[in-house]
């Protein structure tokens, strides 16, 4: 497949929940997700990220415009199953997702629905649980797991299905830094394998790993571009209601004092490199 294949296409999508008096939660959104890219979706609470994620796998249908998955309209009744197979979804709250009696059955559940051979199922469970450190948990009931463990299991239960696109709604919000690293490493790996990822996140480190960033505010796209362009402007981030990463804040304040510092200091490591280079000159 070429890099420019469109996998998900939103054309002028508007969405309103009936409960909110038809006030649109998403307003005329046009957005394309290309094969093999990792797209990060950012925005303050209530900006419409989870709603957009649910529109991407046909769980919600637009009230205006249309959503196409590989060219198939999600509103087509006869395409529901095919769309669910192509777009794997990890929900913001893993409790909404986990249904089986044990973690291992949870991983097997979706694959059984796909009709995979037992040998293939065992193989995939083994590979993914090793990568996400789930082996010690396989015999446990999901409801006994911690929030972070549930989140890793929810990610794993979608990864084993090997969908064409993964839509993950804040999949690391309950994880500690080590758990975050594991999930992020796994996302990088699947991206390298050529899988397409849409990642809703608050975490700048995760967003920096993306190829492209889209920022939503009150149901509208207010930015679309590279992660570096998105994070370099502290004042703009604050205006959008987004958290300013500490390293960016530091650069901003020093710049305000009249000192020139580069625009690409996003993380502590960038500062360390910059200062070391400066002092070794
Ligand atoms: P985000 O994920 O960016 O926090 P959401 O998509 O969850 O945003 O919510 C966008 C808006 O839609 C918010 O104003 C929220 O209150 C409203 N909303 C979300 N889910 C529902 C629902 N099931 N019924 C009614 N309103 C909802
Ligand atoms: Mg949300």
XYZ file of N, CA and C in Angstrom, residues 58 242 273:
9
model
N -17.734 3.651 13.663
C -19.144 3.388 13.387
C -19.999 3.176 14.622
N -4.559 23.778 26.319
C -3.691 22.594 26.406
C -2.577 22.835 27.420
N 20.786 18.285 25.867
C 21.617 18.322 24.653
C 22.021 19.751 24.297
